[in-house]
Coordinates of N, CA and C and ligand atoms in Angstrom, one line a residue:
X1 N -18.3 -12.8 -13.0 CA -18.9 -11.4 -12.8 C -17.8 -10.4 -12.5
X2 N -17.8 -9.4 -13.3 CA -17.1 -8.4 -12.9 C -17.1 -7.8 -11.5
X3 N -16.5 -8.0 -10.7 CA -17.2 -6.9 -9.1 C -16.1 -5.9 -8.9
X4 N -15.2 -5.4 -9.7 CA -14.5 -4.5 -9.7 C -13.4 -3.6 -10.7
X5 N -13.7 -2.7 -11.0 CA -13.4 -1.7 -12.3 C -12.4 -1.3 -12.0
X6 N -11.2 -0.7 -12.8 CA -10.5 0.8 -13.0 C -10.6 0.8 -14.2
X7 N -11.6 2.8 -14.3 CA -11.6 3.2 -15.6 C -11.0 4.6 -15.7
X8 N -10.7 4.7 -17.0 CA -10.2 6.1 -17.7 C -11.6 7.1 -18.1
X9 N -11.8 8.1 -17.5 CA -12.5 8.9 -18.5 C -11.8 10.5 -18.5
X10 N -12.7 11.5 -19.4 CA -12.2 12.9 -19.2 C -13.2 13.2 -18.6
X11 N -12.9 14.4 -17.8 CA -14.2 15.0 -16.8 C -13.5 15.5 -16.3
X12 N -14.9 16.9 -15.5 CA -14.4 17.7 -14.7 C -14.6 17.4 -13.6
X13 N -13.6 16.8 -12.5 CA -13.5 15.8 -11.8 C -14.9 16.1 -10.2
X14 N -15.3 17.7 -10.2 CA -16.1 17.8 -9.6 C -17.2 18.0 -9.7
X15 N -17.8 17.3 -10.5 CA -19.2 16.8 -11.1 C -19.2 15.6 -11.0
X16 N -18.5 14.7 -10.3 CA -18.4 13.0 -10.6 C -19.7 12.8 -9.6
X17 N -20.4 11.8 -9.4 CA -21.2 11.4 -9.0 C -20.9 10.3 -8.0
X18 N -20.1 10.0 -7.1 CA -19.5 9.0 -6.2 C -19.5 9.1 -5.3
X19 N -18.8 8.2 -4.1 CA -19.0 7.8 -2.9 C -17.8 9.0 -2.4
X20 N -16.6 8.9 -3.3 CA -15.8 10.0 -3.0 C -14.6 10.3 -4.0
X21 N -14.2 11.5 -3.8 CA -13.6 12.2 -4.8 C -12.3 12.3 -3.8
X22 N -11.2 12.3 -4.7 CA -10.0 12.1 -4.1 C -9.6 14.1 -4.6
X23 N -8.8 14.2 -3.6 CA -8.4 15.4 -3.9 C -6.7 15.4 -3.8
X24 N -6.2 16.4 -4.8 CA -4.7 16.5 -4.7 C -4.3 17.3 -3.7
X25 N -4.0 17.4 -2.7 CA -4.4 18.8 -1.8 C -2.7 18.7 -1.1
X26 N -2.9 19.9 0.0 CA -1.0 20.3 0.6 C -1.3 19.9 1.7
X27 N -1.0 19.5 2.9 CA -0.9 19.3 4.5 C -1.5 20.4 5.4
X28 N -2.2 21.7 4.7 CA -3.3 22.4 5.5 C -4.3 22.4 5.0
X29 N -4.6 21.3 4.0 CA -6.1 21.5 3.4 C -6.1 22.9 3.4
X30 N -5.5 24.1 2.5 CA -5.8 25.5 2.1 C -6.0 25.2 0.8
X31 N -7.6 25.3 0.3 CA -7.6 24.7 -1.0 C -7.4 26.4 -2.0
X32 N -6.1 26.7 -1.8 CA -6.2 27.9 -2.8 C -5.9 27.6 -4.1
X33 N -5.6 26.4 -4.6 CA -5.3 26.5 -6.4 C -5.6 25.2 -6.9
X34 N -5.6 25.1 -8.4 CA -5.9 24.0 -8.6 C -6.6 23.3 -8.5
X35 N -7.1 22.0 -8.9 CA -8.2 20.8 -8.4 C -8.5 21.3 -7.3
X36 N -8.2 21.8 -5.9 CA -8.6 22.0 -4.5 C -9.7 23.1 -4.2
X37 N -9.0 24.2 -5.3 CA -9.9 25.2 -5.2 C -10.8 25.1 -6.1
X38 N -10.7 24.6 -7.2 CA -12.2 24.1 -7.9 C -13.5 23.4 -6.6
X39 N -12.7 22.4 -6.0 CA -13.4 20.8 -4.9 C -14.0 22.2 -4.2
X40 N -13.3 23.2 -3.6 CA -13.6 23.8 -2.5 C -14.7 25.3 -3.3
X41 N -14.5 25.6 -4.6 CA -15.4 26.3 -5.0 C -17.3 25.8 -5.3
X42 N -16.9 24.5 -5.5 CA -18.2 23.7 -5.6 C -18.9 23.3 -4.7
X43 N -18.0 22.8 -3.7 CA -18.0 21.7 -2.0 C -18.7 22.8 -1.1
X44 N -17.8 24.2 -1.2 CA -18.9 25.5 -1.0 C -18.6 25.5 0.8
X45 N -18.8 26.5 1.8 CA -18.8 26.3 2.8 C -18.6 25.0 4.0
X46 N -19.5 24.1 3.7 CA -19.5 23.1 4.9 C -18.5 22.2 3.9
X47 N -17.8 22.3 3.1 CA -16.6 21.3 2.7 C -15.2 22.6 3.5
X48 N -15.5 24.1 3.1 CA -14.1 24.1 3.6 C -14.1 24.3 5.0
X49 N -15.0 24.7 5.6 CA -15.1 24.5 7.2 C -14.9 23.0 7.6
X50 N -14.9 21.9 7.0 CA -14.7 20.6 7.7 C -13.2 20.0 7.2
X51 N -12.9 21.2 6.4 CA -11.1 21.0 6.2 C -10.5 21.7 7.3
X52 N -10.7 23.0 7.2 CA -10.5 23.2 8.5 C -10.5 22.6 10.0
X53 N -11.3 22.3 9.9 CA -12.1 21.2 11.0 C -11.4 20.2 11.6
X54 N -10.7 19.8 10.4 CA -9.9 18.5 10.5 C -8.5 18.9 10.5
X55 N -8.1 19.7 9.9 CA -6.9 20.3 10.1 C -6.3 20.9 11.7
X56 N -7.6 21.4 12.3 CA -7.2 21.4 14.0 C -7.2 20.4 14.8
X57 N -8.1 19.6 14.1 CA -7.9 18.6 15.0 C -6.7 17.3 15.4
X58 N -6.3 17.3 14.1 CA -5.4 16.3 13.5 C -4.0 17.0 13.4
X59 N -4.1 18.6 13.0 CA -2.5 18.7 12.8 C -2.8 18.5 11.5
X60 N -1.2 18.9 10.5 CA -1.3 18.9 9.3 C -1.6 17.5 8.6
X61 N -1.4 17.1 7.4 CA -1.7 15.9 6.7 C -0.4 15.4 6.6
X62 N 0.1 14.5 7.2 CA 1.5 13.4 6.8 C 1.7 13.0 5.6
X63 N 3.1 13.1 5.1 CA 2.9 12.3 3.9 C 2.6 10.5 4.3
X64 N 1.8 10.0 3.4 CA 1.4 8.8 2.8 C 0.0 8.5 4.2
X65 N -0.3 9.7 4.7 CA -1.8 9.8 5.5 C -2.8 10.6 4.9
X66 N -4.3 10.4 4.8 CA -5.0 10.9 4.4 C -6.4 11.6 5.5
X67 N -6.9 12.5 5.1 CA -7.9 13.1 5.5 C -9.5 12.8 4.8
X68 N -9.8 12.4 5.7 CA -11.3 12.6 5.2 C -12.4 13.6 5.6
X69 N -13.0 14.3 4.5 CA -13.9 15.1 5.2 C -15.3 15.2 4.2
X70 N -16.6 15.8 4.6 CA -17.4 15.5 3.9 C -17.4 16.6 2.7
X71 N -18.0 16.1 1.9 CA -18.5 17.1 0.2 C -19.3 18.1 -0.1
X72 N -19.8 18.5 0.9 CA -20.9 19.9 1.3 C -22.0 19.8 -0.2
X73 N -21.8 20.6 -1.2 CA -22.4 20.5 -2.3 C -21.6 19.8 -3.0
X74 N -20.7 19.5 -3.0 CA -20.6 18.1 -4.1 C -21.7 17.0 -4.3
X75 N -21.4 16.4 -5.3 CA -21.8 14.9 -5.6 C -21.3 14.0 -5.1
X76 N -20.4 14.1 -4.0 CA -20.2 13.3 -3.4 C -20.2 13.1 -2.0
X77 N -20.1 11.5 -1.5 CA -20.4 12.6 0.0 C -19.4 12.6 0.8
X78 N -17.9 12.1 0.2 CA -17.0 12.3 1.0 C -15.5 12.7 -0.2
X79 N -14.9 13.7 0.5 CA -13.2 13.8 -0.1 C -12.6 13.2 0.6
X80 N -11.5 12.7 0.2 CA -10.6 12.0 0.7 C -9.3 12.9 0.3
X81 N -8.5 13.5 0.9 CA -7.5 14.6 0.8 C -5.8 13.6 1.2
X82 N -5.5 13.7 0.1 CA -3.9 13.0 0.3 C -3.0 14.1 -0.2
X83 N -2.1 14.4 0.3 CA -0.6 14.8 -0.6 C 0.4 14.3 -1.0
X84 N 0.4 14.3 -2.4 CA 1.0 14.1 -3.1 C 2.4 14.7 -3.2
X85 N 3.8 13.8 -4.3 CA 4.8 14.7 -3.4 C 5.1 16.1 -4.5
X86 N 6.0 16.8 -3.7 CA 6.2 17.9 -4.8 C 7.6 17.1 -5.2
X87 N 7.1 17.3 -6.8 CA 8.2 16.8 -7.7 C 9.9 16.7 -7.6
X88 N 10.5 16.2 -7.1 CA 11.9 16.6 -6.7 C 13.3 15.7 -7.2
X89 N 14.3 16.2 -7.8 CA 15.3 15.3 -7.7 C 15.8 14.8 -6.2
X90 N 16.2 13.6 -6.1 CA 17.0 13.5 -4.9 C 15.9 12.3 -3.6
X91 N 14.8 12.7 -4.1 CA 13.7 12.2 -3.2 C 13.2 11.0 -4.2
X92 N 12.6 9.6 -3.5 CA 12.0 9.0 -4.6 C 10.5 9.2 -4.8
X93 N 10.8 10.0 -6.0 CA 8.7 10.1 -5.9 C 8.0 9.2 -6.4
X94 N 8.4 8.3 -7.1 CA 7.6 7.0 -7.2 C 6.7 6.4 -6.2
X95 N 7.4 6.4 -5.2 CA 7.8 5.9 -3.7 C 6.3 6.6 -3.4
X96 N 7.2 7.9 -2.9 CA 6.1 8.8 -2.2 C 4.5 8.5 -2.7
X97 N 4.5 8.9 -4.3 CA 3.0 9.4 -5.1 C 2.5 7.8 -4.5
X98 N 3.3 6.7 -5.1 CA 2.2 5.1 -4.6 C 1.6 5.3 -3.0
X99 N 2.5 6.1 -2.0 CA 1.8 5.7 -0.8 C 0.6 7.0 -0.8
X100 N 0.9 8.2 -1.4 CA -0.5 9.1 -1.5 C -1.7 7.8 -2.0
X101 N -1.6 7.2 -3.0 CA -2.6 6.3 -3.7 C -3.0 5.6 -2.7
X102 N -2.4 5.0 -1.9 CA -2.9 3.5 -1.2 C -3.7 4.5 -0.1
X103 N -3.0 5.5 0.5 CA -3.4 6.3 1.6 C -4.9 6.2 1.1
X104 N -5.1 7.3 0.0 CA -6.7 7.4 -0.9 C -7.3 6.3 -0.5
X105 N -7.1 5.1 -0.9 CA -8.0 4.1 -1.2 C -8.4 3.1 -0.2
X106 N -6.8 3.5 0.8 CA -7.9 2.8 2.1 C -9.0 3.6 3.0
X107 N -8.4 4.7 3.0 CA -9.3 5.8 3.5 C -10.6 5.9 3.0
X108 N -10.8 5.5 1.5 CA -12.1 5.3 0.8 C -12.8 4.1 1.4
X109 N -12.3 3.0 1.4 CA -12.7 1.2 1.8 C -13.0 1.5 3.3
X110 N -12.4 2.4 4.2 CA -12.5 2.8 4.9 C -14.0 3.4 5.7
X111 N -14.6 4.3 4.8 CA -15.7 4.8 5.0 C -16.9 4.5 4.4
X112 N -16.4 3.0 3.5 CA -17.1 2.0 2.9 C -17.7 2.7 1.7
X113 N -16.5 3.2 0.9 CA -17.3 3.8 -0.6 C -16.9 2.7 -1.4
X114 N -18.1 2.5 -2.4 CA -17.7 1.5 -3.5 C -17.3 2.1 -5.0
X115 N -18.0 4.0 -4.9 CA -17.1 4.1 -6.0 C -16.1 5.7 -5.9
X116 N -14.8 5.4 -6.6 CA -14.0 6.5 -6.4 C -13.5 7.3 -7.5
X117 N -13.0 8.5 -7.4 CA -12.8 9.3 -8.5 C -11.8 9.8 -8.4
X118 N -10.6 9.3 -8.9 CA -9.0 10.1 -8.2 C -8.6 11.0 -9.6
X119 N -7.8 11.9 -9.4 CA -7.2 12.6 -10.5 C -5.8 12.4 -10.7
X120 N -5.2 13.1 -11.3 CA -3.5 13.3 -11.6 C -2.6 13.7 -10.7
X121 N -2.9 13.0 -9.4 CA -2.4 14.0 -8.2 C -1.0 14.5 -8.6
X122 N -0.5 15.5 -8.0 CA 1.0 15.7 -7.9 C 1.5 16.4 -9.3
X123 N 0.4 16.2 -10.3 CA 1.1 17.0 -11.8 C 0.6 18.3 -12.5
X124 N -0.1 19.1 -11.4 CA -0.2 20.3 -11.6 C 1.0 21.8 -11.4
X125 N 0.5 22.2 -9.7 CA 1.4 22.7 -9.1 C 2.5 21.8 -8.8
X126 N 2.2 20.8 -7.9 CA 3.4 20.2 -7.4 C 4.9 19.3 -8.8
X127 N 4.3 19.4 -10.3 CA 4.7 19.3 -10.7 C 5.4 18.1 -11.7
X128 N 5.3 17.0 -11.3 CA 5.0 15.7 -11.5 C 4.7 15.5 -13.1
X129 N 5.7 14.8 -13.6 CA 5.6 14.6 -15.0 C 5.0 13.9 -15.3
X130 N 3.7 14.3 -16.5 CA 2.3 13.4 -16.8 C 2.3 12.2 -16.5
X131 N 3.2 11.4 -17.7 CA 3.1 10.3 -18.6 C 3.7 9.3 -17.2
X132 N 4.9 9.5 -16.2 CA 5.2 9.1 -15.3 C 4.5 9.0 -14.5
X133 N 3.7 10.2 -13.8 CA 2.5 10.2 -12.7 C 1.7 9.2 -12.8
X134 N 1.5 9.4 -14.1 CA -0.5 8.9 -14.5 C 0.1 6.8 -14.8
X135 N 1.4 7.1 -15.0 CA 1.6 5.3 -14.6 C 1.8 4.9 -13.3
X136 N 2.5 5.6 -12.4 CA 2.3 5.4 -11.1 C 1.0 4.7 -10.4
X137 N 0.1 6.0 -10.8 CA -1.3 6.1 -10.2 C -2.2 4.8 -10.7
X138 N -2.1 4.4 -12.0 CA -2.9 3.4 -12.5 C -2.2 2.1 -11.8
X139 N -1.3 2.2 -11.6 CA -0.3 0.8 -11.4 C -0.7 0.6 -10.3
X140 N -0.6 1.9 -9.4 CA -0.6 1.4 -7.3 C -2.6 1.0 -7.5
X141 N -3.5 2.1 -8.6 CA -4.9 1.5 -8.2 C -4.7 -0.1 -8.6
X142 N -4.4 -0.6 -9.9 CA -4.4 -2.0 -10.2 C -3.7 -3.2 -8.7
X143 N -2.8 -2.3 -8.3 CA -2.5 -3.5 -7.5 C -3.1 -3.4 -5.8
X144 N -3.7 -2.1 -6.1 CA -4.8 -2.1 -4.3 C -6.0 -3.2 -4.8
X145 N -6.7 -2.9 -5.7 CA -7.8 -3.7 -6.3 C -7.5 -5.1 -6.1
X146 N -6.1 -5.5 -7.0 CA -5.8 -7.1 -6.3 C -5.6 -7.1 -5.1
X147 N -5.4 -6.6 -4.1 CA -4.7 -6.8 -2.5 C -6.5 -6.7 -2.4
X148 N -6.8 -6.2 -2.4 CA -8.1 -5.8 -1.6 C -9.2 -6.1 -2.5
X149 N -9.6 -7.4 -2.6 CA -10.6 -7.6 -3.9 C -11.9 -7.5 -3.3
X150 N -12.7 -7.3 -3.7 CA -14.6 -6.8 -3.3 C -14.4 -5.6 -2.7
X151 N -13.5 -4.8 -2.4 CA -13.8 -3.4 -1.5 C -14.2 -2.6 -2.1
X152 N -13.2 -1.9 -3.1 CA -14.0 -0.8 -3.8 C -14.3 -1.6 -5.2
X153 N -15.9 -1.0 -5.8 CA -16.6 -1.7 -7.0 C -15.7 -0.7 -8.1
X154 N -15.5 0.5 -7.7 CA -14.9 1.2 -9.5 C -14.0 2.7 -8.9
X155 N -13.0 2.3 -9.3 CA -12.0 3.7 -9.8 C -12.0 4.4 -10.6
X156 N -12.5 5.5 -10.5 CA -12.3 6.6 -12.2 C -11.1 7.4 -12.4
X157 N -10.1 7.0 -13.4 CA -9.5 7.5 -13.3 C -9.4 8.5 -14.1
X158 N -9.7 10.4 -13.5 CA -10.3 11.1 -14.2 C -9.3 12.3 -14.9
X159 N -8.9 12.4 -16.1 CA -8.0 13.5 -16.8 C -8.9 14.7 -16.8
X160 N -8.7 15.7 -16.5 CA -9.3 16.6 -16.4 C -9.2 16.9 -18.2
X161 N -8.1 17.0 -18.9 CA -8.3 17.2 -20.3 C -7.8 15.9 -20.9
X162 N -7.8 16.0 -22.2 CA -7.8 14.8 -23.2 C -5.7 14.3 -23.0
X163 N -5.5 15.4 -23.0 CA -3.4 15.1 -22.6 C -4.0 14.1 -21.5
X164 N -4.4 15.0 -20.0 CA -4.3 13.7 -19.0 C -4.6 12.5 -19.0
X165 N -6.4 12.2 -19.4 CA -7.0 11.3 -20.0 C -5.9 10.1 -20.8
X166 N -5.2 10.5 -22.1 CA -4.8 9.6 -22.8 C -3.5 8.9 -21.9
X167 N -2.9 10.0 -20.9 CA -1.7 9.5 -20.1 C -2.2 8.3 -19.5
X168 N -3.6 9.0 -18.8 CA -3.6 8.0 -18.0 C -4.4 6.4 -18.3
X169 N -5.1 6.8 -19.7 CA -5.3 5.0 -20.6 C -4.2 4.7 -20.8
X170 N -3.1 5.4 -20.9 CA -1.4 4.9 -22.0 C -1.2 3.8 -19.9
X171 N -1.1 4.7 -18.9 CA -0.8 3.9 -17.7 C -1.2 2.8 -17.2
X172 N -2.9 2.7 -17.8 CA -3.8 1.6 -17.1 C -3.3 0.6 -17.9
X173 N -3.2 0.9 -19.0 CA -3.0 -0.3 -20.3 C -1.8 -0.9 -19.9
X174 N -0.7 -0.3 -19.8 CA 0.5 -1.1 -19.7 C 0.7 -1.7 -17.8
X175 N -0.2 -1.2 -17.0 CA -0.6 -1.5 -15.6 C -1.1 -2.7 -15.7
X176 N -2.1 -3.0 -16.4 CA -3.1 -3.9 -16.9 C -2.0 -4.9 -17.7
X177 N -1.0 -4.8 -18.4 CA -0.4 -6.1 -19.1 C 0.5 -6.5 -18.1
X178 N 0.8 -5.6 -17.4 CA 1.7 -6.5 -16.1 C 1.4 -7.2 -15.6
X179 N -0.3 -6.8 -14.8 CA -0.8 -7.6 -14.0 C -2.4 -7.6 -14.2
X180 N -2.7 -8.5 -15.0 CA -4.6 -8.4 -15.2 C -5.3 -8.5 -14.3
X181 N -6.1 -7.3 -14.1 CA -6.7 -6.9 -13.1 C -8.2 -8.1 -13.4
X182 N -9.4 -7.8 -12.4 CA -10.7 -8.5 -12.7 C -11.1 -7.3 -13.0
X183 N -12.2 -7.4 -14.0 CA -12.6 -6.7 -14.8 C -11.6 -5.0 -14.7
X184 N -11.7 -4.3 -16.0 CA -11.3 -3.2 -16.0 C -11.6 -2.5 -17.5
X185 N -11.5 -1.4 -17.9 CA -11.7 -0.8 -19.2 C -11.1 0.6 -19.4
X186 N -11.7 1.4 -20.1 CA -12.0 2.8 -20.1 C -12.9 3.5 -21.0
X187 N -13.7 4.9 -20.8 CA -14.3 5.1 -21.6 C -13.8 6.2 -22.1
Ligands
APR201 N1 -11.1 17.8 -12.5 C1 -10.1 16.9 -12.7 N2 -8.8 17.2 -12.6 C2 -8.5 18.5 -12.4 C3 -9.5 19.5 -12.1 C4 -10.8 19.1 -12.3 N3 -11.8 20.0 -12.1 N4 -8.8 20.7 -11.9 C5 -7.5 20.4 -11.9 N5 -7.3 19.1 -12.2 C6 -6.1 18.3 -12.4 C7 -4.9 19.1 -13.0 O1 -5.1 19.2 -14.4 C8 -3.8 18.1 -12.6 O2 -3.7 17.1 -13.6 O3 -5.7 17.9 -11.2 C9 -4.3 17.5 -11.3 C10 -3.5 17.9 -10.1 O4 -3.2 19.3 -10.2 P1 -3.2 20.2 -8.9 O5 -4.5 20.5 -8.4 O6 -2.3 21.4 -9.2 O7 -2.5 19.2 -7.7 P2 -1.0 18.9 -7.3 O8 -0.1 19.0 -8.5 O9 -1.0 17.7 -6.6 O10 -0.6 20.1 -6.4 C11 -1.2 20.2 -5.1 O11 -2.0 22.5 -5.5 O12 -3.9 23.6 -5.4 C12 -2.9 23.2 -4.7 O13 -3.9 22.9 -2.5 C13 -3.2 22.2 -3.6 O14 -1.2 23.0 -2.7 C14 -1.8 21.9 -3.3 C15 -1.2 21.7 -4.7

C-alpha cells in the first residue's frame, strides 16, 4: 500500500486544499510580495494578525526554523512559514534551502498534518536558480519521507506556472532515481 506521496502539480498554490501550505516568507513574516502576499491576500486578516502574533512573540524567524500560524480564510488550516536563503555566492545555499525544507516538514508532522503543499521557495525575490532550487527541494522532500515514513501521507510539489512545475518533475524524477521513494508520481 502506498502510505506516502511526493507529487508535481501546477497550481495556484493558495487554493490547495490541505493540512498546510508552506510559505516562502523573510524573518518578519511582512508578507509584502510574492507567494506571501498572495497567502496573506487570501488568509485575509486573522492569517496576518497571527504572523504578527508570532513574530512578537518569538522574535524573528532563524534560518533553518519555522513558524507556524493558522490560515484564516485559506484552505488550509495551517502555514508553516520557513526562510529560505537569499541567493548568494560565497554562502552554501544548498545547505541553507535543504534545512528551510526539513524545518517545513517537521513543523508540518509537527501539528500532525498529513497533507502538504510547498512551493519554489527562495526562486522568486530571493532569487534562487529554478532548475537547481526545484532539485534541492524534491530531493530534501524524498529523503524526509524516508527518515520519517507514515508521518506525512502527501507533498505537493506546487509550480505556480508550467516553467516551475516541469523544474520541479525534471527534480523529483532524478530525486526519485537516486533513491526510490514508497509510492510517488506527479500530475
Ligand atoms: N502559488 C504557487 N507558487 C507561487 C504563487 C502561488 N500563488 N505565487 C508565487 N509563487 C511562487 C513563485 O513563482 C516562486 O516560484 O513562489 C516561489 C517563491 O517566490 P517568492 O514568493 O518570491 O519567494 P522567495 O524567492 O523565497 O522570496 C521570499 O519574497 O515576498 C517576499 O515575504 C517574502 O521577503 C520574502 C521573499
Amino acid at each position: 500500500m502506498e502510505d506516502q506521496t511526493v507529487k508535481v502539480l501546477q497550481a495556484d498554490i493558495t487554493s490547495e486544499r490541505v493540512d498546510v501550505i508552506v510559505n516562502a516568507a523573510n524573518e518578519y513574516l511582512r508578507h509584502g510580495g510574492g507567494l506571501a502576499a498572495a497567502l496573506a491576500s487570501v488568509g485575509g486578516e486573522e492569517f496576518v494578525a497571527d504572523s504578527d502574533r508570532w513574530v512578537s512573540e518569538h522574535g524573528p524567524i532563524r534560518s533553518g526554523d519555522a513558524a507556524v500560524t493558522v490560515g484564516g480564510r485559506l484552505q488550509a488550516t495551517w502555514v508553516v512559514h520557513v526562510v529560505g536563503p537569499r541567493y548568494r555566492e560565497g554562502q552554501d545555499n544548498p545547505a541553507l534551502l535543504r534545512d528551510a525544507i526539513r524545518a517545513a516538514l517537521d513543523a508540518s508532522a509537527r501539528v500532525g498534518a498529513e497533507t502538504v503543499a510547498m512551493p519554489a521557495i527562495s526562486t522568486g525575490v530571493f532569487g534562487y536558480p529554478l532548475d537547481a532550487a526545484t532539485e534541492v527541494i524534491a530531493s530534501q522532500c524524498i529523503r524526509w519521507v524516508q527518515q520519517h515514513r507514515g508521518v506525512l501521507r502527501e507533498i505537493r510539489l506546487v509550480g505556480y506556472d508550467g516553467r516551475t512545475a516541469a523544474a520541479f518533475r525534471r527534480g523529483l524524477e532524478r530525486a526519485i532515481a537516486a533513491a526510490p521513494p514508497t509510492g510517488s508520481g506527479s500530475r
